[in-house]
Short mmCIF file of C-alpha atoms and ligand atoms in Angstrom, two decimals:
data_model
loop_
_atom_site.label_atom_id
_atom_site.label_comp_id
_atom_site.label_asym_id
_atom_site.label_seq_id
_atom_site.Cartn_x
_atom_site.Cartn_y
_atom_site.Cartn_z
CA MET A 1 -11.12 -30.26 -1.14
CA THR A 2 -12.92 -28.37 1.66
CA GLU A 3 -9.58 -27.98 3.39
CA ARG A 4 -8.12 -26.34 0.28
CA ILE A 5 -11.07 -23.97 0.01
CA ILE A 6 -10.70 -23.00 3.67
CA ILE A 7 -6.99 -22.22 3.21
CA ALA A 8 -7.74 -20.12 0.11
CA VAL A 9 -10.46 -18.18 1.95
CA LEU A 10 -8.13 -17.69 4.92
CA TYR A 11 -5.56 -16.29 2.50
CA VAL A 12 -8.01 -13.73 1.11
CA ILE A 13 -9.02 -12.61 4.61
CA LEU A 14 -5.75 -12.83 6.53
CA ALA A 15 -2.98 -12.02 4.03
CA PRO A 16 -3.40 -8.22 4.26
CA PHE A 17 -3.30 -8.32 8.06
CA VAL A 18 -0.28 -10.59 8.28
CA ILE A 19 1.74 -8.83 5.60
CA GLY A 20 0.65 -5.37 6.80
CA LEU A 21 1.88 -6.26 10.27
CA LEU A 22 5.16 -7.64 8.88
CA ASP A 23 5.49 -4.35 7.00
CA GLY A 24 4.94 -2.47 10.24
CA PHE A 25 7.67 -4.48 11.94
CA ASP A 26 9.84 -3.84 8.88
CA ARG A 27 9.52 -0.08 9.39
CA LYS A 28 10.13 -0.39 13.12
CA ILE A 29 13.20 -2.60 12.68
CA SER A 30 14.53 -0.36 9.88
CA ALA A 31 14.14 2.69 12.13
CA ARG A 32 15.98 0.91 14.95
CA MET A 33 18.78 -0.01 12.56
CA GLN A 34 19.08 3.68 11.70
CA GLY A 35 19.04 4.74 15.36
CA ARG A 36 15.48 6.12 15.25
CA ARG A 37 12.36 5.18 17.19
CA GLY A 38 10.23 4.67 14.12
CA PRO A 39 6.44 4.65 13.73
CA SER A 40 3.95 2.31 15.37
CA VAL A 41 3.83 -1.25 13.98
CA LEU A 42 0.26 -0.50 12.90
CA GLN A 43 1.46 2.38 10.71
CA PRO A 44 0.91 0.53 7.38
CA PHE A 45 -2.78 0.12 8.30
CA PHE A 46 -3.13 3.81 9.18
CA ASP A 47 -1.54 4.69 5.84
CA LEU A 48 -3.81 2.34 3.91
CA LYS A 49 -6.95 3.57 5.65
CA LYS A 50 -6.03 7.18 4.99
CA LEU A 51 -5.45 6.50 1.29
CA PHE A 52 -9.02 5.24 0.99
CA GLU A 53 -10.32 8.36 2.75
CA LYS A 54 -8.61 10.87 0.47
CA GLU A 55 -10.33 12.72 -2.34
CA PHE A 56 -10.15 10.83 -5.64
CA LEU A 57 -8.48 12.99 -8.29
CA THR A 58 -7.64 10.79 -11.22
CA ALA A 59 -5.96 11.84 -14.43
CA ASN A 60 -7.58 9.07 -16.44
CA LYS A 61 -10.72 7.12 -15.60
CA SER A 62 -9.46 3.85 -17.12
CA GLN A 63 -6.65 3.82 -14.57
CA LEU A 64 -8.99 2.77 -11.78
CA PHE A 65 -10.25 -0.15 -13.85
CA MET A 66 -6.69 -1.34 -14.57
CA ILE A 67 -5.77 -1.12 -10.91
CA ARG A 68 -8.86 -3.05 -9.86
CA SER A 69 -7.93 -5.75 -12.39
CA TYR A 70 -4.37 -5.79 -11.04
CA LEU A 71 -5.70 -6.40 -7.53
CA VAL A 72 -8.15 -9.07 -8.71
CA PHE A 73 -5.49 -10.99 -10.62
CA ILE A 74 -3.06 -10.91 -7.71
CA VAL A 75 -5.73 -12.21 -5.33
CA LEU A 76 -6.65 -14.87 -7.90
CA SER A 77 -3.01 -15.98 -8.11
CA GLY A 78 -2.97 -16.23 -4.34
CA ILE A 79 -6.14 -18.32 -4.31
CA LEU A 80 -4.56 -20.64 -6.89
CA PHE A 81 -1.39 -20.94 -4.83
CA PHE A 82 -2.88 -21.34 -1.37
CA GLY A 83 -5.69 -23.46 -2.76
CA GLY A 84 -2.97 -25.88 -3.81
CA PHE A 85 -3.38 -25.62 -7.59
CA ASP A 86 -0.78 -25.49 -10.36
CA ILE A 87 2.27 -23.38 -9.46
CA LEU A 88 2.94 -22.68 -13.13
CA LEU A 89 -0.52 -21.14 -13.37
CA VAL A 90 0.29 -18.97 -10.36
CA VAL A 91 3.41 -17.62 -12.09
CA PHE A 92 1.47 -16.84 -15.29
CA SER A 93 -1.39 -15.25 -13.42
CA LEU A 94 1.09 -13.05 -11.54
CA SER A 95 2.60 -11.83 -14.81
CA THR A 96 -0.88 -11.05 -16.16
CA ALA A 97 -1.47 -8.97 -13.04
CA ALA A 98 1.81 -7.14 -13.62
CA MET A 99 0.63 -6.22 -17.12
CA PHE A 100 -2.37 -4.45 -15.60
CA LEU A 101 -0.07 -2.43 -13.36
CA ILE A 102 1.93 -1.40 -16.42
CA LEU A 103 -1.27 -0.47 -18.29
CA ALA A 104 -2.43 1.57 -15.32
CA SER A 105 0.76 3.56 -15.04
CA THR A 106 1.02 4.18 -18.79
CA SER A 107 -2.58 5.37 -19.00
CA THR A 108 -1.43 8.81 -17.84
CA HIS A 109 1.17 10.95 -19.51
CA SER A 110 3.34 11.85 -16.57
CA PRO A 111 7.07 11.58 -17.33
CA TYR A 112 7.61 10.11 -13.85
CA SER A 113 5.12 7.33 -14.53
CA ALA A 114 6.74 6.71 -17.90
CA GLN A 115 10.17 6.45 -16.34
CA GLY A 116 8.83 4.24 -13.57
CA THR A 117 7.04 1.99 -16.07
CA HIS A 118 10.19 1.54 -18.07
CA ARG A 119 12.02 0.48 -14.94
CA GLU A 120 9.15 -1.74 -13.83
CA LEU A 121 9.43 -3.60 -17.13
CA VAL A 122 13.14 -4.11 -16.52
CA GLN A 123 12.30 -5.41 -13.04
CA ILE A 124 9.81 -7.85 -14.50
CA MET A 125 12.42 -8.94 -17.04
CA SER A 126 14.92 -9.53 -14.23
CA CYS A 127 12.57 -11.61 -12.09
CA GLU A 128 10.49 -13.55 -14.56
CA PRO A 129 13.10 -16.18 -15.59
CA MET A 130 13.74 -17.10 -11.96
CA GLU A 131 10.03 -17.32 -11.11
CA LEU A 132 9.47 -19.69 -14.01
CA LEU A 133 12.53 -21.72 -13.10
CA VAL A 134 11.24 -22.20 -9.56
CA ALA A 135 8.15 -23.86 -10.98
CA VAL A 136 10.35 -26.01 -13.22
CA GLY A 137 12.58 -26.88 -10.25
CA PHE A 138 9.63 -28.12 -8.21
CA TYR A 139 8.51 -30.16 -11.18
CA LEU A 140 11.91 -31.81 -11.61
CA ALA A 141 12.12 -32.64 -7.91
CA THR A 142 8.57 -33.92 -7.47
CA LYS A 143 7.29 -34.65 -11.01
CA THR A 144 4.29 -32.41 -10.49
CA PHE A 145 3.36 -28.71 -10.78
CA ASN A 146 0.48 -29.09 -8.37
CA VAL A 147 1.23 -27.30 -5.09
CA ASN A 148 -0.79 -29.75 -3.04
CA GLU A 149 0.92 -32.77 -4.55
CA ILE A 150 4.33 -31.12 -4.21
CA ILE A 151 3.76 -30.95 -0.45
CA ALA A 152 2.00 -34.30 -0.06
CA GLY A 153 4.45 -36.17 -2.30
CA SER A 154 7.67 -35.03 -0.62
CA ALA A 155 9.02 -37.18 2.16
CA ILE A 156 11.75 -34.59 2.81
CA SER A 157 11.67 -30.85 2.16
CA ASN A 158 12.49 -29.90 -1.41
CA ILE A 159 15.14 -27.41 -0.29
CA VAL A 160 17.44 -30.46 -0.23
CA TYR A 161 17.08 -30.87 -3.98
CA LEU A 162 16.67 -27.20 -4.84
CA PRO A 163 19.19 -25.13 -2.87
CA GLY A 164 20.32 -23.25 -6.01
CA PHE A 165 16.73 -22.41 -6.93
CA PHE A 166 16.16 -21.18 -3.40
CA VAL A 167 19.17 -18.86 -3.52
CA GLY A 168 18.08 -17.50 -6.89
CA PHE A 169 14.52 -16.97 -5.66
CA VAL A 170 15.59 -15.17 -2.49
CA PHE A 171 17.79 -12.95 -4.65
CA ILE A 172 14.91 -11.83 -6.86
CA LEU A 173 12.71 -11.32 -3.79
CA THR A 174 14.68 -8.14 -3.09
CA ILE A 175 13.52 -6.85 -6.46
CA LYS A 176 9.97 -8.10 -5.94
CA PHE A 177 9.69 -6.49 -2.50
CA ARG A 178 11.04 -3.24 -4.01
CA LYS A 179 13.85 -3.11 -1.51
CA SER A 180 17.16 -1.31 -1.86
CA PRO A 181 19.45 -1.85 -3.86
CA PHE A 182 16.72 -2.73 -6.36
CA ASP A 183 13.90 -0.32 -5.53
CA ILE A 184 14.27 1.37 -8.86
CA ALA A 185 10.74 1.42 -10.28
CA THR A 186 9.14 3.17 -7.34
CA SER A 187 10.68 4.40 -4.14
CA HIS A 188 9.53 3.07 -0.81
CA HIS A 189 11.40 5.49 1.36
CA ALA A 190 12.19 9.16 1.09
CA HIS A 191 14.25 8.64 -2.06
CA GLN A 192 12.71 10.97 -4.57
CA GLU A 193 14.62 10.25 -7.73
CA VAL A 194 11.65 9.06 -9.79
CA ILE A 195 9.15 10.55 -7.31
CA LYS A 196 6.97 7.47 -7.03
CA GLY A 197 7.67 5.81 -10.37
CA VAL A 198 4.83 3.55 -11.51
CA THR A 199 2.59 4.79 -8.74
CA SER A 200 3.23 8.53 -9.31
CA GLU A 201 -0.18 9.24 -10.81
CA MET A 202 -2.17 6.96 -8.55
CA VAL A 203 -4.23 8.98 -6.13
CA GLY A 204 -5.96 8.04 -2.88
CA LYS A 205 -7.85 4.78 -3.22
CA GLU A 206 -5.91 3.81 -6.36
CA TYR A 207 -2.64 3.90 -4.46
CA GLY A 208 -4.38 2.13 -1.60
CA MET A 209 -5.41 -0.71 -3.90
CA VAL A 210 -1.88 -1.01 -5.30
CA THR A 211 -0.53 -1.23 -1.75
CA LEU A 212 -3.09 -3.89 -0.91
CA ALA A 213 -2.23 -5.83 -4.08
CA GLU A 214 1.45 -5.71 -3.12
CA TRP A 215 0.62 -7.17 0.27
CA TYR A 216 -1.32 -10.00 -1.36
CA GLU A 217 1.57 -10.60 -3.76
CA ASN A 218 4.14 -10.61 -0.96
CA ALA A 219 2.07 -13.26 0.79
CA ILE A 220 2.32 -15.48 -2.30
CA LEU A 221 6.07 -14.91 -2.64
CA LEU A 222 6.66 -15.71 1.03
CA GLY A 223 4.41 -18.72 0.54
CA ILE A 224 6.74 -19.94 -2.21
CA VAL A 225 9.68 -19.51 0.20
CA GLY A 226 7.75 -21.70 2.62
CA LEU A 227 7.02 -24.28 -0.09
CA PHE A 228 10.74 -25.06 -0.28
CA PHE A 229 10.56 -26.26 3.32
CA LEU A 230 7.18 -27.98 3.42
CA ASN A 231 6.84 -31.76 3.18
CA SER A 232 4.23 -34.41 3.91
CA ASN A 233 4.92 -34.11 7.65
CA PRO A 234 2.75 -31.29 9.15
CA VAL A 235 5.59 -30.39 11.56
CA SER A 236 7.46 -28.94 8.58
CA ILE A 237 5.09 -25.94 8.75
CA VAL A 238 7.14 -24.71 11.71
CA GLY A 239 10.31 -24.91 9.63
CA ALA A 240 8.60 -23.09 6.77
CA ILE A 241 7.47 -20.24 9.03
CA ILE A 242 10.96 -19.89 10.51
CA ALA A 243 12.45 -19.83 7.00
CA ILE A 244 9.97 -17.13 5.93
CA LEU A 245 10.82 -14.95 8.94
CA VAL A 246 14.56 -15.38 8.37
CA VAL A 247 14.21 -14.42 4.70
CA TRP A 248 12.05 -11.41 5.66
CA PHE A 249 14.67 -10.22 8.15
CA LEU A 250 17.42 -10.73 5.59
CA GLU A 251 15.54 -8.48 3.16
CA ILE A 252 15.29 -5.73 5.79
CA LEU A 253 18.99 -6.06 6.50
CA ILE A 254 19.90 -5.84 2.80
CA ASP A 255 17.53 -2.89 2.39
CA ASN A 256 19.24 -0.95 5.17
CA THR A 257 22.81 -1.69 4.23
CA SER A 258 22.86 -1.08 0.51
CA ALA A 259 22.39 1.84 -1.84
CA ARG A 260 20.20 1.80 -4.93
CA VAL A 261 21.90 0.56 -8.11
CA LYS A 262 21.19 1.33 -11.76
CA TRP A 263 18.88 -0.95 -13.72
CA GLN A 264 21.69 -2.31 -15.90
CA LEU A 265 23.49 -3.75 -12.90
CA MET A 266 20.24 -5.11 -11.48
CA LEU A 267 19.49 -6.98 -14.70
CA LYS A 268 23.02 -8.38 -14.95
CA LEU A 269 23.06 -9.47 -11.30
CA ALA A 270 19.59 -11.02 -11.38
CA TRP A 271 20.23 -12.96 -14.55
CA GLY A 272 23.75 -13.86 -13.41
CA VAL A 273 22.48 -15.34 -10.16
CA THR A 274 19.61 -17.06 -11.96
CA ILE A 275 21.90 -18.70 -14.49
CA ILE A 276 24.60 -19.69 -12.03
CA ALA A 277 22.57 -20.78 -8.99
CA ALA A 278 19.42 -22.12 -10.61
CA GLY A 279 21.21 -23.26 -13.77
CA MET A 280 23.76 -25.36 -11.90
CA ASN A 281 21.06 -26.80 -9.69
CA LEU A 282 18.98 -27.66 -12.75
CA PHE A 283 21.93 -29.33 -14.39
CA LEU A 284 22.71 -31.45 -11.32
CA LEU A 285 19.06 -32.38 -10.83
CA GLU A 286 18.87 -33.54 -14.44
CA ILE A 287 21.89 -35.77 -13.88
CA ILE A 288 20.75 -37.20 -10.56
CA MET A 289 17.05 -37.61 -11.31
CA GLY A 290 17.78 -38.48 -14.92
CA MET B 1 -12.80 6.25 14.81
CA SER B 2 -10.83 8.30 12.36
CA THR B 3 -7.12 7.55 12.28
CA ILE B 4 -6.39 9.79 9.32
CA HIS B 5 -4.18 12.07 11.43
CA LYS B 6 -1.82 9.18 12.11
CA SER B 7 -0.60 9.14 8.55
CA PRO B 8 0.31 12.68 7.47
CA TRP B 9 2.51 12.53 4.40
CA LEU B 10 4.56 15.59 3.78
CA LEU B 11 5.59 17.38 0.63
CA HIS B 12 8.41 19.86 1.00
CA TYR B 13 8.79 22.60 -1.58
CA ASP B 14 11.65 25.07 -1.54
CA GLY B 15 10.54 28.48 -2.89
CA SER B 16 13.18 31.18 -2.93
CA SER B 17 14.71 30.31 0.39
CA CYS B 18 18.36 30.69 1.36
CA ASN B 19 18.32 26.89 2.08
CA GLY B 20 18.62 27.56 5.80
CA CYS B 21 15.07 26.47 6.50
CA ASP B 22 15.36 23.51 4.12
CA ILE B 23 18.25 22.11 6.07
CA GLU B 24 16.22 22.44 9.26
CA VAL B 25 13.28 20.64 7.61
CA LEU B 26 15.55 17.78 6.58
CA ALA B 27 17.00 17.71 10.09
CA CYS B 28 13.52 16.74 11.30
CA THR B 29 13.77 13.43 9.43
CA THR B 30 17.15 12.50 10.93
CA PRO B 31 17.51 10.20 13.94
CA VAL B 32 17.73 13.18 16.33
CA TYR B 33 14.20 14.43 15.60
CA ASP B 34 12.73 11.44 13.71
CA VAL B 35 9.36 12.76 12.52
CA GLU B 36 8.57 9.32 11.11
CA ARG B 37 7.56 8.26 14.61
CA PHE B 38 4.39 10.36 14.04
CA GLY B 39 3.79 8.48 10.79
CA VAL B 40 5.18 11.31 8.69
CA ILE B 41 6.65 10.31 5.34
CA ASN B 42 8.58 12.85 3.33
CA THR B 43 7.11 12.19 -0.11
CA GLY B 44 8.05 13.90 -3.35
CA ASN B 45 4.65 13.38 -4.93
CA PRO B 46 1.91 16.01 -4.50
CA MET B 47 -0.73 13.38 -5.35
CA HIS B 48 0.27 11.37 -2.29
CA ALA B 49 0.80 14.32 0.02
CA ASP B 50 -1.43 15.56 2.84
CA ILE B 51 0.69 18.40 4.18
CA PHE B 52 2.33 20.96 1.95
CA LEU B 53 5.36 22.45 3.63
CA ILE B 54 6.81 25.54 1.95
CA THR B 55 10.07 27.23 2.77
CA GLY B 56 11.16 30.50 1.20
CA GLY B 57 9.12 33.24 -0.43
CA ILE B 58 7.22 33.32 -3.68
CA ASN B 59 8.86 34.80 -6.77
CA SER B 60 7.46 35.33 -10.23
CA GLN B 61 8.94 32.04 -11.44
CA ASN B 62 7.78 29.65 -8.74
CA GLU B 63 4.33 31.17 -8.36
CA SER B 64 2.75 28.86 -10.94
CA VAL B 65 4.64 25.87 -9.57
CA VAL B 66 3.33 26.39 -6.06
CA LYS B 67 -0.21 26.81 -7.36
CA GLN B 68 0.05 23.63 -9.42
CA ILE B 69 1.42 21.57 -6.56
CA TYR B 70 -1.40 22.82 -4.33
CA GLU B 71 -4.03 21.93 -6.93
CA GLN B 72 -2.60 18.44 -7.47
CA MET B 73 -2.95 17.57 -3.80
CA PRO B 74 -6.21 15.75 -3.05
CA GLN B 75 -8.44 16.97 -0.20
CA PRO B 76 -8.11 17.08 2.78
CA LYS B 77 -4.84 19.02 2.77
CA VAL B 78 -2.96 21.45 4.99
CA VAL B 79 -0.41 24.10 4.06
CA ILE B 80 2.40 25.05 6.43
CA ALA B 81 4.70 28.00 5.74
CA VAL B 82 8.06 27.40 7.39
CA GLY B 83 10.41 30.27 8.11
CA THR B 84 10.00 34.03 7.97
CA CYS B 85 10.51 34.02 4.20
CA ALA B 86 7.56 31.70 3.59
CA CYS B 87 5.44 33.63 6.11
CA THR B 88 6.02 37.15 4.79
CA GLY B 89 8.86 37.22 2.25
CA GLY B 90 11.32 37.84 5.08
CA ILE B 91 14.72 39.24 4.34
CA PHE B 92 14.05 39.08 0.58
CA LYS B 93 10.73 40.92 0.79
CA GLU B 94 11.95 44.11 -0.90
CA CYS B 95 13.60 42.30 -3.83
CA TYR B 96 12.21 43.16 -7.27
CA ASN B 97 11.21 39.57 -8.05
CA ILE B 98 9.62 38.60 -4.73
CA LYS B 99 5.86 38.67 -4.35
CA GLY B 100 5.89 37.93 -0.63
CA GLY B 101 4.99 34.94 1.54
CA ALA B 102 3.34 31.71 0.43
CA ASP B 103 -0.09 33.14 1.25
CA THR B 104 0.15 35.50 -1.71
CA VAL B 105 -0.69 32.56 -4.01
CA ILE B 106 -2.32 29.79 -1.95
CA PRO B 107 -4.17 29.67 1.37
CA VAL B 108 -1.75 28.98 4.23
CA ASP B 109 -3.07 27.27 7.37
CA ILE B 110 -0.11 27.36 9.72
CA TYR B 111 2.78 29.80 10.00
CA VAL B 112 6.06 28.71 11.56
CA PRO B 113 8.24 31.79 12.16
CA GLY B 114 12.00 31.85 12.64
CA CYS B 115 15.07 32.56 10.55
CA ALA B 116 15.89 29.77 10.26
CA ALA B 117 12.89 28.04 11.84
CA ARG B 118 14.22 25.59 14.42
CA PRO B 119 13.44 21.86 14.02
CA GLU B 120 11.50 21.96 17.29
CA SER B 121 9.20 24.67 15.99
CA ILE B 122 8.87 22.94 12.63
CA ILE B 123 7.76 19.75 14.39
CA ASP B 124 5.44 21.88 16.52
CA GLY B 125 3.97 23.32 13.32
CA VAL B 126 3.61 19.88 11.78
CA VAL B 127 1.84 18.56 14.88
CA LYS B 128 -0.58 21.53 14.72
CA GLY B 129 -0.97 20.85 11.00
CA VAL B 130 -1.80 17.23 11.73
CA ALA B 131 -4.55 18.26 14.17
CA LEU B 132 -5.97 20.58 11.54
CA PHE B 133 -5.68 17.80 8.95
CA LYS B 134 -7.91 15.62 11.10
CA GLU B 135 -10.41 18.46 11.56
CA LYS B 136 -10.55 19.06 7.82
CA ALA B 137 -11.00 15.35 7.12
CA GLU B 138 -13.94 15.21 9.54
CA ALA B 139 -15.47 18.36 8.05
CA LEU B 140 -15.12 16.83 4.59
CA LYS B 141 -16.82 13.64 5.74
CA ALA B 142 -19.65 15.59 7.33
CA ALA B 143 -20.10 17.61 4.13
CA GLU B 144 -20.30 14.40 2.09
CA LYS B 145 -23.13 13.02 4.26
S1 SF4 C 301 13.64 32.37 6.92
FE1 SF4 C 301 15.83 32.79 7.06
S2 SF4 C 301 16.77 30.77 7.07
FE2 SF4 C 301 14.68 30.51 6.32
S3 SF4 C 301 14.85 30.63 4.12
FE3 SF4 C 301 14.39 32.69 4.85
S4 SF4 C 301 16.40 33.65 5.09
FE4 SF4 C 301 16.73 31.46 4.93
#
């Protein structure tokens, strides 16, 4: 138990640094792919720090409360995941957090927020089935939802049983990370079509907290990528870390080589991949595991 | 140590310019000039912006828009007028609808002359703006204490 508590505490302390740094490398690598020098790898931290130093001009006082709740629920989900609790609970807790983000962005009356919120809901709709299915997949392969038992009870990595689930999950990660072609609810780069979508009306520290919450969430998502590769042998951690880095690089590559699509196509693609990849895998697992 | 100057996010607004200066501003974000290496992000959202970059003069229609954008930007903030038009009204100064440069409606901190302003001088202006941004942030902090 103490070990689980230590890992959860480490998550709370280290996740922002690790993901912030990965984000910095993301911007550097993206710049190099575009033939630019790019900012320092510490740039995401400079940005975050500045956001907390700016004047706080909010349009609606309740927005700050919603955003704080969003951050708290994301961190809670992370504690549940890295503490080795129920993965199904993690998925539900993440969707509760997402509801707070929606409430925060709809608490103002900006048309850009409204547009962004609408798209954010479509994004949630695209990703949610796959997230749930991942939990189901782990259950079918290991007969437990408990993250700790999933790792301890697997003699070989679950990727062997769940390749379709893995493909489907990596696909929705592009949406989750708000990367092109699916960065439709808010724009990460200089695209200014919906200005900043859901985050349009979030000023200074509010936007800072949303950024921080996204880092915490990305840590969980990358953790789930790692979970596919972890087994009872501690050496598998190396494999998991390599898999996470490969997936991260793949996302950067996709981001830099594709243009944004409309939400209709995103929904069709996400559900298509979910049904085909995860559905087939589910079907086969049912047959084999009976 | 304050690192606020390492993250200056830019908002570009085109007043009544001929688009010459706008193209030069955009050129700054291309691989040749790459302003992102200074941490600059070209944002479209005044609420996230630190530096307000105006090209073109002020006319009776965009006057209220410029004022609103300025007011929506949280402190500390810096205003840079890019191009002769934004500095004084430039070639359009005598037109019936032109009020003059950006400083006729909001306080301008830095003037970048040129018709069109060259990317090098725009970057020069932005770098000066960033230094001022840091100064203003420190002044704001001192005032809070
Ligand atoms: S300064 Fe010259 S190039 Fe720039 S907007 Fe005015 S007329 Fe156009």
